[in-house]
Short mmCIF file of C-alpha atoms in Angstrom, two decimals:
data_model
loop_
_atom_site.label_atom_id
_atom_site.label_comp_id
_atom_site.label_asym_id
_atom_site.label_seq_id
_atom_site.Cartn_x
_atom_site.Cartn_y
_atom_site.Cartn_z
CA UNK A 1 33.96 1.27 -1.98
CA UNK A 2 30.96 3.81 -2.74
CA UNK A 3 30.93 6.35 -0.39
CA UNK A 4 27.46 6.50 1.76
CA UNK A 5 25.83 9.94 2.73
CA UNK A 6 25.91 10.82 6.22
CA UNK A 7 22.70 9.62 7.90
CA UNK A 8 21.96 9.84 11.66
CA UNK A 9 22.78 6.20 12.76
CA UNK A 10 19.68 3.89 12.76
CA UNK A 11 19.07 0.45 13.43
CA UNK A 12 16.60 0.41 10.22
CA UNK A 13 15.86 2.20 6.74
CA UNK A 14 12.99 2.24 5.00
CA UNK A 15 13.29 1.92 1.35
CA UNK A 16 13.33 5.89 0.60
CA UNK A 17 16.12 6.42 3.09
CA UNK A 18 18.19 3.61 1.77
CA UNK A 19 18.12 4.45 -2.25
CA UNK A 20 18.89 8.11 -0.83
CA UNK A 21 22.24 6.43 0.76
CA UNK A 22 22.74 3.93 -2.18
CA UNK A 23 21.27 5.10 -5.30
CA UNK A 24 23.32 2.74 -7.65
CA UNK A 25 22.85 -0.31 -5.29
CA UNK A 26 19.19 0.38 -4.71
CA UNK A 27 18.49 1.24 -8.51
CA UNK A 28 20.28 -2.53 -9.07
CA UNK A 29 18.34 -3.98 -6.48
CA UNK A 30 15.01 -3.16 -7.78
CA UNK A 31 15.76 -3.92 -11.76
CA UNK A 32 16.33 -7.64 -10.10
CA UNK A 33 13.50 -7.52 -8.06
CA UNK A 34 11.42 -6.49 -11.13
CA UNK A 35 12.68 -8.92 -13.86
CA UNK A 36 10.32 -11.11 -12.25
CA UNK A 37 7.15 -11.14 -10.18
CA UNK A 38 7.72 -14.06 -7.77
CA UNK A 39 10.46 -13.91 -5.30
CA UNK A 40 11.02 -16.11 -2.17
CA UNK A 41 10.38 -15.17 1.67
CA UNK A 42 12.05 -16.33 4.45
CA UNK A 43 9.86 -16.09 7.95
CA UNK A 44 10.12 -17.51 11.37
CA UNK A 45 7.98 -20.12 12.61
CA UNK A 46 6.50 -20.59 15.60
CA UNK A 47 9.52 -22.97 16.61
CA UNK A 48 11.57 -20.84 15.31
CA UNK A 49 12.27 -23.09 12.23
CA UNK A 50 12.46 -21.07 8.63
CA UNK A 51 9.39 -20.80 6.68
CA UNK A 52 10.20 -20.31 3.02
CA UNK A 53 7.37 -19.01 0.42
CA UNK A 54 6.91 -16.96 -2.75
CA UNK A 55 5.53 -13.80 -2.84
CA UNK A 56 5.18 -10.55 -4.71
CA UNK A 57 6.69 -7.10 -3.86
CA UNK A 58 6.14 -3.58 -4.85
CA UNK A 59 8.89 -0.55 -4.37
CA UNK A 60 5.64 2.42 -4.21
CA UNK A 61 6.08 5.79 -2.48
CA UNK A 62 9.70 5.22 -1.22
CA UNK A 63 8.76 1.70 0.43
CA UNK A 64 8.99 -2.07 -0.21
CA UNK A 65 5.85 -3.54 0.18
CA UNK A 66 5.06 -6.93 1.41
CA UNK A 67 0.71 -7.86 0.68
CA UNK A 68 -0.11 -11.50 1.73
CA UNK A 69 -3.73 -13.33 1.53
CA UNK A 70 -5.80 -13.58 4.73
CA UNK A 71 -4.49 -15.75 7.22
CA UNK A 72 -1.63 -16.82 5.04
CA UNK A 73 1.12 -18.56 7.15
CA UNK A 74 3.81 -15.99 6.16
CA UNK A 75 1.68 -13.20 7.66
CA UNK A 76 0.93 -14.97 10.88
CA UNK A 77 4.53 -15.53 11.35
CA UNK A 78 5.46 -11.74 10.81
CA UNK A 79 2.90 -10.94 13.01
CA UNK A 80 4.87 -13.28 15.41
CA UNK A 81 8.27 -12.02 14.61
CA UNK A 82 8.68 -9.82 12.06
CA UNK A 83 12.21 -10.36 10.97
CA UNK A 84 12.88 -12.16 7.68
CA UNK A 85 14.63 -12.48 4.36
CA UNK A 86 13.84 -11.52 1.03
CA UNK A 87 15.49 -13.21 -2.13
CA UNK A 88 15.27 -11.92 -6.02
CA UNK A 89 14.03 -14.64 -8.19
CA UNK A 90 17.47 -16.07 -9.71
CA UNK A 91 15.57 -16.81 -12.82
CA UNK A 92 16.11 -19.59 -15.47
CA UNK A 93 19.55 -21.28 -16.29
CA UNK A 94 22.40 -20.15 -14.52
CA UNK A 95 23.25 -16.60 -15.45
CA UNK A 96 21.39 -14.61 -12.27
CA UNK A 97 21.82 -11.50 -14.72
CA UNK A 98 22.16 -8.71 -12.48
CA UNK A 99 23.56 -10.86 -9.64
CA UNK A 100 21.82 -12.32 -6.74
CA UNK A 101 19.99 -10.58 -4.09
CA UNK A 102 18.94 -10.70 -0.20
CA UNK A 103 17.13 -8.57 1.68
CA UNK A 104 17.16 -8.63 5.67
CA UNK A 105 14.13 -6.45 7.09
CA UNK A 106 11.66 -6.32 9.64
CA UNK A 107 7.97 -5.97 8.79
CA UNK A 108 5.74 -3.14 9.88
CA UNK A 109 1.84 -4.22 9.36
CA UNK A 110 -0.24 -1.47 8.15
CA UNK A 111 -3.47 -1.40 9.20
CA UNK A 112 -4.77 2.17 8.63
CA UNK A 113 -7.22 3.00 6.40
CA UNK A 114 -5.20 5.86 4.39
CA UNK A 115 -2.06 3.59 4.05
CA UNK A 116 -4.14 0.70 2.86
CA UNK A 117 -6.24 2.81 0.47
CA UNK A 118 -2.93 4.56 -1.02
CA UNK A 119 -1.22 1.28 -1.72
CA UNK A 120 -4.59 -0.82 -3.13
CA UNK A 121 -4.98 2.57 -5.83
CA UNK A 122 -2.05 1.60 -7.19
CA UNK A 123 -1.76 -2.16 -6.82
CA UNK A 124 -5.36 -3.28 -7.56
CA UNK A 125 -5.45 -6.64 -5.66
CA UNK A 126 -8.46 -9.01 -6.19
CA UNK A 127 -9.86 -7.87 -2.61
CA UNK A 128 -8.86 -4.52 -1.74
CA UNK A 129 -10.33 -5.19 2.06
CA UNK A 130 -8.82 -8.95 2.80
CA UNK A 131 -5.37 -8.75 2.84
CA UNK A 132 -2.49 -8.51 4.91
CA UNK A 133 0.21 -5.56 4.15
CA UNK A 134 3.38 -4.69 5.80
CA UNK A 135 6.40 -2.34 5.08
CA UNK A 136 9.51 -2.78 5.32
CA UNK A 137 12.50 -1.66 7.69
CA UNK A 138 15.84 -2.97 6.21
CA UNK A 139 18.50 -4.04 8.31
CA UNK A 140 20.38 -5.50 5.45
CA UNK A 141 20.60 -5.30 1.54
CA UNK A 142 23.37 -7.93 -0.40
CA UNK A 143 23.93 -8.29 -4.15
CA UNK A 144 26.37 -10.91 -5.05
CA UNK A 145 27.64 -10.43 -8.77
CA UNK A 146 30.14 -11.61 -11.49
CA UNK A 147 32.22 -8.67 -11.86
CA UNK A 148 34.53 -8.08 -15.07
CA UNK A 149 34.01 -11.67 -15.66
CA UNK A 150 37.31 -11.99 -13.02
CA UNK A 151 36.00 -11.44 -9.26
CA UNK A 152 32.85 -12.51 -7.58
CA UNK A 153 31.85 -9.34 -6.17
CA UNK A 154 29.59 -9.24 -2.72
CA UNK A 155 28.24 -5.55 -1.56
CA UNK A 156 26.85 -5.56 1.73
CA UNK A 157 24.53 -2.75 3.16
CA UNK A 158 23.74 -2.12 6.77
CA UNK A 159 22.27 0.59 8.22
CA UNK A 160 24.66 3.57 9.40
CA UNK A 161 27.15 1.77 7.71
CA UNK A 162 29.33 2.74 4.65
CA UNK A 163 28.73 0.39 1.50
CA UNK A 164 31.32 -2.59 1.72
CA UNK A 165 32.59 -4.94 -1.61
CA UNK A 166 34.48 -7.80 -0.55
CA UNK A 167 36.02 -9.31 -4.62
CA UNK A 168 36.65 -12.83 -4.56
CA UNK A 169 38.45 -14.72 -7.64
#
């Protein structure tokens, strides 16, 4: 077990606060996230039925970002209930190199000007005034891996909690 630094106890992290806790899980976490561009979203609908989609992320100034088009389902149902899940892109075949990974969060919309106008600088998307963006607030980060090619290896992250493996063979 890795042990975590002291934070005070919160219900959520942003990204920043959780790579400070978890370096080596959060420095994993985002080489899967970026081996590809399209990863799948899990929202609430109305019903309260899952709503699965693809979508693009960003890690940028210490937060995961979450942009959607206008009126795109996904950001209507954040709007509603901003819990979901996040999934790395497993990739081709069957290897998951790197391991699979979930995120639990909560969405934060961001709808001043400054936050927009940092985040579109670096991101350049096609209209930098018709889109929906949110950051996140983990509540939960899991990476499931093959370790020593012996144990199926599961860390789980929560907030204000120490790091936990559970090895399965």
């Amino acid at each position: 077990m890795t042990p975590m630094t002291r934070m005070p106890f919160r219900t959520t992290f942003n990204w920043e606060a959780f790579a400070t806790a978890e370096p080596d899980l959060a420095a994993a976490v985002e080489e899967r996230f970026g081996s590809f561009t399209h990863h799948v979203l899990a929202t609430l609908r109305r019903d309260g039925s899952p709503r699965t989609s693809g979508l693009e992320v960003r890690f940028l100034d210490g937060e995961l970002w979450l942009a959607m088009m206008p009126d795109s389902r996904k950001a209507h149902d954040l709007r509603r209930d901003p819990r979901f899940a996040l999934q790395a892109n497993p990739g081709a075949g069957q290897s998951m190199g790197g391991g699979d990974v979930r995120i639990a969060s909560r969405a934060v919309e961001i709808h001043d000007l400054e936050g927009r106008a940092r985040y579109t600088q670096e991101v350049e998307p096609p209209d930098p005034d018709a889109f929906h963006l949110f950051r996140t607030e983990l509540t939960q980060v899991v990476r499931t891996f093959v370790e020593d090619d012996t144990y199926l290896a599961v860390q789980i992250w929560k907030p204000g909690e120490p790091l936990r493996t559970v090895r399965r063979t």
